[in-house]
């Protein structure tokens, strides 16, 4: 009977990942998840905080702008009242001198005039519109009853470029005995008010609109500007309270709109106009974006450090185990590898001694 030859079984090929690869992969995935867990709540909190800050800034800007415009309107209103008090006992020539002087004073007034009780303009700046019947004009009818800030009107001509928008303010002219003798009015230039609002808004870093009670823009930062207020903003106009909202435009950009109801907050009568300011998209969201970029740079640097330390860890602790595993496989296949000893960790040291003892028994 022939002697049977004993063949040692071969170690099957393994398809499991290497321990070093698993450790590095685990560290990197854990690091990425950790980065997301850190970045997301901080980013959301930063955006919410920036929204609150920008909203407060918009509201304060709208109120500051309203205060500046109100002071300018109040100066014109006090001038109107002062002149009305003086012309009650003046002749037409003296009244005309006042009307001519106020137009030349600062460029705010386009025209000034006095209408008598018959509804006819008796005196006008440089003689303009004298003899014109204005009994149906709102500024005249309302001015007979008391101080009045009129609605926007237009003095359009045949030429489109000659169109001039004005805001009429009026007060009754009373005799020393308290009897009404007529209505004195200023036609304020809308162009002056627009330039004043734009200059003040530029100083505050805002885009400003003046709107009526229906939320329609009287004028804005440019000729083509439009603003459509939401029902909540329209409600704030009627309630005379300030509000701010985030409104998304047609291009998907988010803008912050703040409403400051009623231009006149001093001694001037109600104007029925309001200031709306807009924080442009270029300003809103920039702080949170910059913070996100800085966070990503820091967190990715941290991830890179984790990767470097993971590589160093595997080289110092895992590679000896991988080498000892290879020696064990060679011994199992009948080879006589050189016994190496590793002292990088207690486990690798014990495994080295164990393989040396196993090798000394068989060989």
Tab-separated table of N, CA and C in Angstrom, residues 199-293:
chain	number	residue	atom	x	y	z
A	199	UNK	N	-30.761	110.289	-1.983
A	199	UNK	CA	-29.497	110.668	-1.345
A	199	UNK	C	-29.431	110.132	0.081
A	200	UNK	N	-30.545	110.246	0.817
A	200	UNK	CA	-30.555	109.730	2.184
A	200	UNK	C	-30.433	108.213	2.197
A	201	UNK	N	-31.103	107.540	1.256
A	201	UNK	CA	-31.029	106.075	1.191
A	201	UNK	C	-29.633	105.604	0.833
A	202	UNK	N	-28.950	106.333	-0.042
A	202	UNK	CA	-27.577	105.969	-0.404
A	202	UNK	C	-26.649	106.055	0.807
A	203	UNK	N	-26.872	107.052	1.649
A	203	UNK	CA	-26.055	107.178	2.855
A	203	UNK	C	-26.265	106.002	3.793
A	204	UNK	N	-27.482	105.445	3.781
A	204	UNK	CA	-27.810	104.322	4.658
A	204	UNK	C	-27.543	102.967	3.998
A	205	UNK	N	-27.136	102.965	2.727
A	205	UNK	CA	-26.875	101.711	2.030
A	205	UNK	C	-28.137	100.932	1.714
A	206	UNK	N	-29.227	101.648	1.409
A	206	UNK	CA	-30.513	101.008	1.144
A	206	UNK	C	-31.068	101.476	-0.196
A	207	UNK	N	-32.041	100.731	-0.694
A	207	UNK	CA	-32.828	101.154	-1.848
A	207	UNK	C	-34.193	101.561	-1.330
A	208	UNK	N	-34.638	102.761	-1.689
A	208	UNK	CA	-35.845	103.323	-1.077
A	208	UNK	C	-36.928	103.582	-2.116
A	209	UNK	N	-38.165	103.393	-1.687
A	209	UNK	CA	-39.352	103.689	-2.480
A	209	UNK	C	-40.287	104.548	-1.637
A	210	UNK	N	-41.075	105.337	-2.302
A	210	UNK	CA	-42.202	106.018	-1.658
A	210	UNK	C	-43.466	105.472	-2.296
A	211	UNK	N	-44.373	104.957	-1.472
A	211	UNK	CA	-45.568	104.286	-1.980
A	211	UNK	C	-46.809	104.947	-1.401
A	212	UNK	N	-47.939	104.729	-2.099
A	212	UNK	CA	-49.203	105.243	-1.598
A	212	UNK	C	-49.865	104.211	-0.698
A	213	UNK	N	-51.114	104.464	-0.315
A	213	UNK	CA	-51.790	103.574	0.628
A	213	UNK	C	-52.115	102.211	0.035
A	214	UNK	N	-52.113	102.101	-1.282
A	214	UNK	CA	-52.373	100.809	-1.920
A	214	UNK	C	-51.104	100.018	-2.194
A	215	UNK	N	-49.968	100.559	-1.782
A	215	UNK	CA	-48.711	99.858	-1.993
A	215	UNK	C	-48.104	100.085	-3.349
A	216	UNK	N	-48.632	101.040	-4.120
A	216	UNK	CA	-48.071	101.341	-5.443
A	216	UNK	C	-46.934	102.340	-5.305
A	217	UNK	N	-45.851	102.091	-6.028
A	217	UNK	CA	-44.667	102.938	-5.914
A	217	UNK	C	-44.904	104.266	-6.614
A	218	UNK	N	-44.712	105.366	-5.883
A	218	UNK	CA	-44.729	106.686	-6.491
A	218	UNK	C	-43.409	106.912	-7.215
A	219	UNK	N	-42.334	106.555	-6.582
A	219	UNK	CA	-41.024	106.542	-7.228
A	219	UNK	C	-40.123	105.617	-6.438
A	220	UNK	N	-39.023	105.216	-7.094
A	220	UNK	CA	-38.094	104.278	-6.472
A	220	UNK	C	-36.666	104.653	-6.779
A	221	UNK	N	-35.732	103.697	-6.603
A	221	UNK	CA	-34.316	103.996	-6.843
A	221	UNK	C	-33.997	104.338	-8.293
A	222	UNK	N	-34.824	103.867	-9.243
A	222	UNK	CA	-34.588	104.149	-10.649
A	222	UNK	C	-35.931	104.251	-11.350
A	223	UNK	N	-35.881	104.601	-12.601
A	223	UNK	CA	-37.109	104.847	-13.340
A	223	UNK	C	-37.941	103.585	-13.540
A	224	UNK	N	-37.280	102.435	-13.654
A	224	UNK	CA	-37.990	101.186	-13.934
A	224	UNK	C	-38.311	100.386	-12.679
A	225	UNK	N	-38.057	100.963	-11.509
A	225	UNK	CA	-38.247	100.209	-10.267
A	225	UNK	C	-39.722	100.009	-9.979
A	226	UNK	N	-40.038	98.853	-9.457
A	226	UNK	CA	-41.400	98.517	-9.056
A	226	UNK	C	-41.334	97.815	-7.709
A	227	UNK	N	-42.357	97.980	-6.918
A	227	UNK	CA	-42.445	97.264	-5.651
A	227	UNK	C	-43.897	96.884	-5.433
A	228	UNK	N	-44.132	95.605	-5.191
A	228	UNK	CA	-45.464	95.098	-4.901
A	228	UNK	C	-45.456	94.561	-3.486
A	229	UNK	N	-46.152	95.254	-2.609
A	229	UNK	CA	-46.158	94.846	-1.211
A	229	UNK	C	-47.180	93.747	-0.983
A	230	UNK	N	-46.872	92.881	-0.034
A	230	UNK	CA	-47.778	91.801	0.326
A	230	UNK	C	-48.926	92.344	1.160
A	231	UNK	N	-50.031	91.593	1.299
A	231	UNK	CA	-51.146	92.051	2.144
A	231	UNK	C	-50.734	92.392	3.562
A	232	UNK	N	-49.759	91.652	4.115
A	232	UNK	CA	-49.307	91.954	5.479
A	232	UNK	C	-48.663	93.334	5.535
A	233	UNK	N	-47.885	93.681	4.506
A	233	UNK	CA	-47.262	95.000	4.482
A	233	UNK	C	-48.308	96.084	4.301
A	234	UNK	N	-49.297	95.830	3.475
A	234	UNK	CA	-50.373	96.803	3.307
A	234	UNK	C	-51.114	97.005	4.612
A	235	UNK	N	-51.255	95.930	5.382
A	235	UNK	CA	-51.887	96.055	6.691
A	235	UNK	C	-51.084	96.937	7.607
A	236	UNK	N	-49.750	96.845	7.531
A	236	UNK	CA	-48.920	97.687	8.382
A	236	UNK	C	-49.047	99.149	7.994
A	237	UNK	N	-49.332	99.421	6.709
A	237	UNK	CA	-49.535	100.800	6.301
A	237	UNK	C	-50.785	101.373	6.960
A	238	UNK	N	-51.857	100.600	6.977
A	238	UNK	CA	-53.098	101.097	7.553
A	238	UNK	C	-53.037	101.154	9.070
A	239	UNK	N	-52.245	100.257	9.690
A	239	UNK	CA	-52.118	100.250	11.146
A	239	UNK	C	-51.042	101.209	11.646
A	240	UNK	N	-50.309	101.821	10.708
A	240	UNK	CA	-49.266	102.779	11.046
A	240	UNK	C	-48.194	102.142	11.941
A	241	UNK	N	-47.774	100.943	11.576
A	241	UNK	CA	-46.717	100.258	12.294
A	241	UNK	C	-45.635	99.853	11.301
A	242	UNK	N	-44.408	99.752	11.794
A	242	UNK	CA	-43.317	99.327	10.946
A	242	UNK	C	-43.256	97.812	10.848
A	243	UNK	N	-42.845	97.322	9.719
A	243	UNK	CA	-42.727	95.875	9.534
A	243	UNK	C	-41.629	95.597	8.526
A	244	UNK	N	-41.175	94.350	8.514
A	244	UNK	CA	-40.159	93.922	7.553
A	244	UNK	C	-40.470	92.497	7.134
A	245	UNK	N	-40.262	92.207	5.848
A	245	UNK	CA	-40.535	90.883	5.309
A	245	UNK	C	-39.470	90.516	4.296
A	246	UNK	N	-39.305	89.213	4.133
A	246	UNK	CA	-38.409	88.690	3.099
A	246	UNK	C	-39.272	88.274	1.913
A	247	UNK	N	-39.033	88.887	0.769
A	247	UNK	CA	-39.818	88.626	-0.433
A	247	UNK	C	-38.873	88.151	-1.524
A	248	UNK	N	-39.239	87.066	-2.176
A	248	UNK	CA	-38.414	86.496	-3.242
A	248	UNK	C	-38.848	87.079	-4.576
A	249	UNK	N	-37.883	87.572	-5.367
A	249	UNK	CA	-38.225	88.172	-6.647
A	249	UNK	C	-38.335	87.106	-7.731
A	250	UNK	N	-38.543	87.553	-8.964
A	250	UNK	CA	-38.751	86.619	-10.079
A	250	UNK	C	-37.526	85.771	-10.364
A	251	UNK	N	-36.348	86.274	-10.047
A	251	UNK	CA	-35.116	85.531	-10.299
A	251	UNK	C	-34.732	84.619	-9.140
A	252	UNK	N	-35.558	84.571	-8.097
A	252	UNK	CA	-35.293	83.702	-6.956
A	252	UNK	C	-34.436	84.335	-5.883
A	253	UNK	N	-34.005	85.584	-6.080
A	253	UNK	CA	-33.197	86.269	-5.063
A	253	UNK	C	-34.108	86.773	-3.946
A	254	UNK	N	-33.616	86.686	-2.720
A	254	UNK	CA	-34.397	87.111	-1.564
A	254	UNK	C	-34.019	88.537	-1.174
A	255	UNK	N	-35.050	89.372	-1.044
A	255	UNK	CA	-34.873	90.761	-0.654
A	255	UNK	C	-35.630	91.017	0.636
A	256	UNK	N	-35.082	91.877	1.466
A	256	UNK	CA	-35.758	92.279	2.692
A	256	UNK	C	-36.395	93.647	2.458
A	257	UNK	N	-37.708	93.715	2.635
A	257	UNK	CA	-38.441	94.961	2.513
A	257	UNK	C	-38.894	95.404	3.905
A	258	UNK	N	-38.676	96.660	4.218
A	258	UNK	CA	-39.136	97.237	5.485
A	258	UNK	C	-40.026	98.427	5.180
A	259	UNK	N	-41.122	98.537	5.925
A	259	UNK	CA	-42.111	99.585	5.710
A	259	UNK	C	-42.110	100.524	6.906
A	260	UNK	N	-42.030	101.823	6.632
A	260	UNK	CA	-42.203	102.852	7.658
A	260	UNK	C	-43.412	103.685	7.250
A	261	UNK	N	-44.582	103.407	7.841
A	261	UNK	CA	-45.806	104.091	7.399
A	261	UNK	C	-45.780	105.579	7.706
A	262	UNK	N	-46.387	106.328	6.837
A	262	UNK	CA	-46.624	107.767	6.976
A	262	UNK	C	-45.344	108.591	7.030
A	263	UNK	N	-45.128	109.343	5.943
A	263	UNK	CA	-43.925	110.160	5.840
A	263	UNK	C	-43.842	111.216	6.928
A	264	UNK	N	-44.937	111.926	7.146
A	264	UNK	CA	-44.909	113.051	8.089
A	264	UNK	C	-45.177	112.557	9.497
A	265	UNK	N	-44.207	112.734	10.394
A	265	UNK	CA	-44.381	112.299	11.776
A	265	UNK	C	-44.256	113.468	12.740
A	266	UNK	N	-44.169	114.707	12.185
A	266	UNK	CA	-44.058	115.887	13.027
A	266	UNK	C	-45.348	116.693	13.028
A	267	UNK	N	-45.229	117.987	12.776
A	267	UNK	CA	-46.377	118.879	12.798
A	267	UNK	C	-47.139	118.902	11.484
A	268	UNK	N	-46.544	118.376	10.428
A	268	UNK	CA	-47.212	118.376	9.133
A	268	UNK	C	-48.406	117.422	9.150
A	269	UNK	N	-49.444	117.691	8.358
A	269	UNK	CA	-50.607	116.795	8.309
A	269	UNK	C	-50.248	115.484	7.622
A	270	UNK	N	-51.090	114.460	7.753
A	270	UNK	CA	-50.794	113.169	7.131
A	270	UNK	C	-50.634	113.280	5.618
A	271	UNK	N	-49.643	112.592	5.109
A	271	UNK	CA	-49.370	112.617	3.673
A	271	UNK	C	-50.008	111.456	2.928
A	272	UNK	N	-50.374	110.398	3.659
A	272	UNK	CA	-50.884	109.151	3.066
A	272	UNK	C	-49.834	108.488	2.157
A	273	UNK	N	-48.575	108.827	2.388
A	273	UNK	CA	-47.462	108.199	1.690
A	273	UNK	C	-46.577	107.512	2.717
A	274	UNK	N	-45.876	106.474	2.299
A	274	UNK	CA	-45.024	105.706	3.198
A	274	UNK	C	-43.691	105.424	2.530
A	275	UNK	N	-42.712	105.135	3.375
A	275	UNK	CA	-41.375	104.781	2.892
A	275	UNK	C	-41.212	103.267	2.950
A	276	UNK	N	-40.722	102.698	1.876
A	276	UNK	CA	-40.371	101.280	1.830
A	276	UNK	C	-38.904	101.189	1.437
A	277	UNK	N	-38.114	100.503	2.231
A	277	UNK	CA	-36.700	100.314	1.899
A	277	UNK	C	-36.453	98.842	1.619
A	278	UNK	N	-35.486	98.610	0.768
A	278	UNK	CA	-35.143	97.234	0.380
A	278	UNK	C	-33.657	97.005	0.613
A	279	UNK	N	-33.360	95.908	1.283
A	279	UNK	CA	-31.967	95.481	1.430
A	279	UNK	C	-31.637	94.631	0.210
A	280	UNK	N	-30.734	95.064	-0.663
A	280	UNK	CA	-30.474	94.320	-1.901
A	280	UNK	C	-29.887	92.953	-1.642
A	281	UNK	N	-30.096	91.986	-2.582
A	281	UNK	CA	-29.560	90.620	-2.395
A	281	UNK	C	-28.051	90.599	-2.233
A	282	UNK	N	-27.353	91.580	-2.829
A	282	UNK	CA	-25.889	91.590	-2.702
A	282	UNK	C	-25.454	91.778	-1.261
A	283	UNK	N	-26.304	92.437	-0.459
A	283	UNK	CA	-25.966	92.648	0.948
A	283	UNK	C	-26.503	91.527	1.813
A	284	UNK	N	-27.738	91.123	1.541
A	284	UNK	CA	-28.365	90.108	2.367
A	284	UNK	C	-27.799	88.727	2.027
A	285	UNK	N	-27.366	87.984	3.027
A	285	UNK	CA	-26.836	86.636	2.837
A	285	UNK	C	-25.337	86.582	2.653
A	286	UNK	N	-24.687	87.738	2.496
A	286	UNK	CA	-23.239	87.742	2.277
A	286	UNK	C	-22.480	87.315	3.517
A	287	UNK	N	-22.932	87.770	4.689
A	287	UNK	CA	-22.247	87.411	5.924
A	287	UNK	C	-22.294	85.929	6.198
A	288	UNK	N	-23.481	85.316	6.018
A	288	UNK	CA	-23.602	83.879	6.234
A	288	UNK	C	-22.770	83.097	5.231
A	289	UNK	N	-22.696	83.567	3.993
A	289	UNK	CA	-21.884	82.878	2.979
A	289	UNK	C	-20.401	82.935	3.333
A	290	UNK	N	-19.949	84.113	3.767
A	290	UNK	CA	-18.542	84.233	4.153
A	290	UNK	C	-18.229	83.351	5.354
A	291	UNK	N	-19.166	83.291	6.317
A	291	UNK	CA	-18.954	82.414	7.468
A	291	UNK	C	-18.916	80.958	7.039
A	292	UNK	N	-19.771	80.561	6.106
A	292	UNK	CA	-19.782	79.182	5.625
A	292	UNK	C	-18.474	78.823	4.948
A	293	UNK	N	-17.946	79.742	4.153
A	293	UNK	CA	-16.662	79.485	3.489
A	293	UNK	C	-15.552	79.303	4.524
